[in-house]
XYZ file of C-alpha atoms in Angstrom:
257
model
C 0.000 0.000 0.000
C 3.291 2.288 -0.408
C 2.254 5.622 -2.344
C 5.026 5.656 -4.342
C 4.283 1.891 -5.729
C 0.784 2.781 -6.307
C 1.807 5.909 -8.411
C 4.648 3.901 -10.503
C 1.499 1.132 -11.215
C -0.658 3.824 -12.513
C 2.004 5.722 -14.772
C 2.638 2.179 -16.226
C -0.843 1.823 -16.751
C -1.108 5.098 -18.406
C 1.679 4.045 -20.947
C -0.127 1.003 -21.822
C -3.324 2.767 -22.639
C -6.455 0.813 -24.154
C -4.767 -2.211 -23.453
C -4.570 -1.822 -20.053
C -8.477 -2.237 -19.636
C -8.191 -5.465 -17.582
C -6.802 -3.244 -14.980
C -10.128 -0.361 -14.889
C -12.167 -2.430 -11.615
C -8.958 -2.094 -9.591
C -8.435 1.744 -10.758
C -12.138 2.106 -9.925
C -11.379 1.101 -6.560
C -8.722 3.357 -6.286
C -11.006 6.382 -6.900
C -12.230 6.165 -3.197
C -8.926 5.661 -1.890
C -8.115 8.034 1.426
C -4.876 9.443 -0.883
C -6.506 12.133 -3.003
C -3.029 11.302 -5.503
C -4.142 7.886 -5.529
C -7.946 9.132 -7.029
C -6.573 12.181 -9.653
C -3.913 9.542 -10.677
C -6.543 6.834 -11.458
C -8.459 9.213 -12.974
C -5.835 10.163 -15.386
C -4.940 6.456 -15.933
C -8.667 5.982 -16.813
C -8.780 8.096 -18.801
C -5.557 7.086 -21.046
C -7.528 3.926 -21.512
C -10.624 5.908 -23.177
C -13.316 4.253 -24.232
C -12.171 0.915 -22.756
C -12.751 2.476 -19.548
C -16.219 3.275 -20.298
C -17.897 1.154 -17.097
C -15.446 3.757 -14.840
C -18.203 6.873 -16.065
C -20.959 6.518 -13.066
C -18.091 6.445 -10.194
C -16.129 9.141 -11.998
C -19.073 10.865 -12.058
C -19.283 10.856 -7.905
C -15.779 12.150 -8.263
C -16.786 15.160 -10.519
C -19.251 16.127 -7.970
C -17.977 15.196 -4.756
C -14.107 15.203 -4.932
C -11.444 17.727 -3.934
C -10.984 20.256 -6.470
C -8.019 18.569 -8.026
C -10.095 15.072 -8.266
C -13.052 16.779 -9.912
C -10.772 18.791 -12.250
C -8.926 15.169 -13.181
C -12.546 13.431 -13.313
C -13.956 15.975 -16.030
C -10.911 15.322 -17.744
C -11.035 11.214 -17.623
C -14.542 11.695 -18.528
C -13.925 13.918 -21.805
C -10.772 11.379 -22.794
C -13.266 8.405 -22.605
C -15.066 9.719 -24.678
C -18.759 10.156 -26.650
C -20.075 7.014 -25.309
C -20.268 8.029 -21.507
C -23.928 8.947 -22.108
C -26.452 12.205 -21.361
C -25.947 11.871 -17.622
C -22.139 12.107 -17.878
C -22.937 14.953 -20.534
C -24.908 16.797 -17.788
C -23.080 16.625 -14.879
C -20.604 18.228 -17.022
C -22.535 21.365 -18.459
C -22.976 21.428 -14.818
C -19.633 21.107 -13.518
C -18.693 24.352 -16.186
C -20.293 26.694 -12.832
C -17.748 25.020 -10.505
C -16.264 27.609 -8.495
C -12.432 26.023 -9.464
C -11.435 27.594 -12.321
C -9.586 24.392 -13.189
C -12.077 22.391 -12.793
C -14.511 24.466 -15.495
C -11.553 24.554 -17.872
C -10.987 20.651 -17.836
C -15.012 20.377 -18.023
C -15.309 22.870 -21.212
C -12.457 21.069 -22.749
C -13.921 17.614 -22.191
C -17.271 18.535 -23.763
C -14.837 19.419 -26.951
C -14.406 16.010 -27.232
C -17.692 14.052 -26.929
C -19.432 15.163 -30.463
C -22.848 15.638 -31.292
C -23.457 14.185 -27.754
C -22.299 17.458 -26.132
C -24.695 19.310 -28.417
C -26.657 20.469 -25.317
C -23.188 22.934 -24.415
C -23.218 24.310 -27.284
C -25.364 27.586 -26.412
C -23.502 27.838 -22.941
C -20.391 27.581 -24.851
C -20.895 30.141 -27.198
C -22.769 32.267 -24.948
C -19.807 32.538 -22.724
C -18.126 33.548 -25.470
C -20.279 36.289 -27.449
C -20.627 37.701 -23.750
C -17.149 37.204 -22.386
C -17.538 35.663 -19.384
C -15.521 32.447 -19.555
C -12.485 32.365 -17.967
C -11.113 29.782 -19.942
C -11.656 31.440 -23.464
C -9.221 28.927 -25.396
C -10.547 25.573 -24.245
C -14.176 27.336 -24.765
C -13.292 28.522 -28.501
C -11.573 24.829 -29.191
C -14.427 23.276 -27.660
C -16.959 25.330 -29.918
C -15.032 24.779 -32.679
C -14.481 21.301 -32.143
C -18.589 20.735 -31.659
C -20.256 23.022 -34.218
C -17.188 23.369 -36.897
C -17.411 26.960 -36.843
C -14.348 29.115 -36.905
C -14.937 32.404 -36.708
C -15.866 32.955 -33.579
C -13.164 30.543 -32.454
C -10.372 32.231 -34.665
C -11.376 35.864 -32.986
C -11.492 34.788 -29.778
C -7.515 32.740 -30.243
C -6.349 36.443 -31.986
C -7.674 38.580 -28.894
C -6.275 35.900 -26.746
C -3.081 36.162 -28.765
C -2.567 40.066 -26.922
C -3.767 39.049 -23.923
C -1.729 38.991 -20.400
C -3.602 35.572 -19.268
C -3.491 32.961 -22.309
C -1.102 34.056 -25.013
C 1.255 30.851 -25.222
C -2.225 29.105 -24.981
C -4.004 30.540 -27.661
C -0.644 29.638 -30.050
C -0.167 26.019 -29.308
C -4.311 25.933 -29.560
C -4.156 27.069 -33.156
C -2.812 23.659 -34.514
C -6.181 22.202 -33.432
C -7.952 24.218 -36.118
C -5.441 22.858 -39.386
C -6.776 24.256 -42.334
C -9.178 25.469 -41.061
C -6.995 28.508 -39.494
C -6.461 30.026 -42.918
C -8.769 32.991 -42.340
C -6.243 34.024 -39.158
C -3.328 34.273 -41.014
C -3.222 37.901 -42.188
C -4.392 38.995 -38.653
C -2.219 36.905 -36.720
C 0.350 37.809 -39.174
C -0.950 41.477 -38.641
C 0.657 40.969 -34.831
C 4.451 40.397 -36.010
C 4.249 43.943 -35.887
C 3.243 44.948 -32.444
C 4.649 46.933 -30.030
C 4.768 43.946 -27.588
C 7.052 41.482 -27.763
C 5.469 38.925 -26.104
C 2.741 39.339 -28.824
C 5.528 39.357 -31.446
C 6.341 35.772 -30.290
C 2.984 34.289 -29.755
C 2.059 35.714 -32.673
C 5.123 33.255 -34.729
C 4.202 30.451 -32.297
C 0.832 30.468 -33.743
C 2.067 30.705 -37.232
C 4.789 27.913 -36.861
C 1.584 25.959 -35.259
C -0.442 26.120 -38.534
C 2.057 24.316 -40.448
C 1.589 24.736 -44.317
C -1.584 26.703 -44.208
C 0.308 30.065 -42.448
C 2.855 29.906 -46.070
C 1.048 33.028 -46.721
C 2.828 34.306 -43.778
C 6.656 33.443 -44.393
C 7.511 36.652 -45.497
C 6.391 38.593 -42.462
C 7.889 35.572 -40.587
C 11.178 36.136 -42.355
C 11.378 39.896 -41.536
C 11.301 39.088 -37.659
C 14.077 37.174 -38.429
C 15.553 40.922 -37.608
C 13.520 41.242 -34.720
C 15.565 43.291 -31.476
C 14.062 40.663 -28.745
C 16.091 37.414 -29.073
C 12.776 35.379 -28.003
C 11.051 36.557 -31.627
C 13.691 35.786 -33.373
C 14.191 32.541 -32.052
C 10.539 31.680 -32.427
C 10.496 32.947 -36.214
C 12.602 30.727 -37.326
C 11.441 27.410 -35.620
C 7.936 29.360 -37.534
C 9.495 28.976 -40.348
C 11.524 25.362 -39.986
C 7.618 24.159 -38.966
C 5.861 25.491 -41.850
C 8.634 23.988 -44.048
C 8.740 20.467 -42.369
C 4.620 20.052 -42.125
C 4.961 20.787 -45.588
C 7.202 18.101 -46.398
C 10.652 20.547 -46.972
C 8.859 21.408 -50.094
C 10.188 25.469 -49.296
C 13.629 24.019 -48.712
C 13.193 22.134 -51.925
C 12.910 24.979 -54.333
């Protein structure tokens, strides 16, 4: 019953993944273990297995409502990772679960009902309301999530630019815009736009996004290759690995010519 031997089990669980569904009664068990660690960690584990683990939904569900904040923040996450198969219940408790009063915990719940398909289509007018009337405080996992549910982009690709010159998500909103592939074309110019702002902190996000959309931010190289000359060191920097990205997603087809 050593900690340490339970967490070691449960990372090698989590590299096994679906495979590892044999194992989901005993990590179901561990969910009401004393050792919060021991529940987030099953949780995670669970939820590597996915939609083998599908029989773990009604007791993660207990943990989603009942658990510390860092075992209903895991639990939404488990829950989303399983997948669209964990039923309207699951669904609800998780629309629910986006008024927690953790901020992690809403983030991991928005996020999860990103992944769950036309059976999340209940979220979908939360989701976007929060949006349109700027009240989320998780606007990236909201605008992925929206995105990811309805195939829309434009309110997604606005919201990832504004979060682009934001203080909270900036590095966020970058790494989020390799989600939307081609789909990201209509940001380029105004994410491209940014390479010229006074902050450089947007500067870099700004190529981080870029470098993110592969191929489809080619439009972009030549902005790209002008902060090549950039003063801050962290623009530069993140220019070129732009450019190396957009180059290698597109098979060194650039480098080619």
């Amino acid at each position: 019953d050593d900690p340490k031997t339970r967490k070691a089990a449960m990372h090698g669980l989590m590299g096994i993944g679906p495979a590892a569904q044999p194992a989901v009664p005993i990590l179901i068990g561990a969910l009401k273990h004393e050792d919060f660690h021991t529940q987030y960690f099953a949780e995670k584990t669970l939820g590597g297995i996915g939609p083998n683990a599908l029989e773990a939904v009604p007791h993660l569900l207990e943990r989603l409502t009942e658990g510390l904040p860092s075992v209903r923040r895991y639990a939404a996450q488990a829950l989303g990772d399983i997948g669209p198969e964990i039923g309207s219940q699951a669904v609800a408790a998780l629309i629910e679960a986006l008024a927690d009063p953790v901020q992690p915990v809403r983030q991991e719940a928005v996020a999860a009902l990103g992944k769950l398909g036309t059976s999340a289509a209940p979220a979908i007018p939360i989701i976007r309301r929060s949006l349109d009337e700027r009240t989320t405080k998780s606007p990236v996992e909201a605008a992925i999530a929206l995105w990811s549910l309805t195939g829309e982009t434009e309110t997604t690709v606005a919201v990832l630019v504004e979060q682009l010159q934001g203080l909270d998500n900036p590095f966020k909103a970058a790494l989020a815009f390799e989600r939307l592939g081609p789909a990201a074309a209509q940001a380029v110019p105004k994410v491209a736009e940014l390479l010229k702002s006074d902050d450089p902190v947007t500067r870099t996000c700004a190529a981080q996004a870029l470098g993110e959309m592969g191929p489809t931010a080619k439009p972009a190289v030549a902005a790209l290759g002008r902060c090549l000359e950039d003063p801050d060191s962290d623009v530069r920097e993140t220019a070129t690995e732009a450019l190396l990205s957009i180059d290698r997603k597109d098979g060194g087809n650039e480098s080619k010519k």
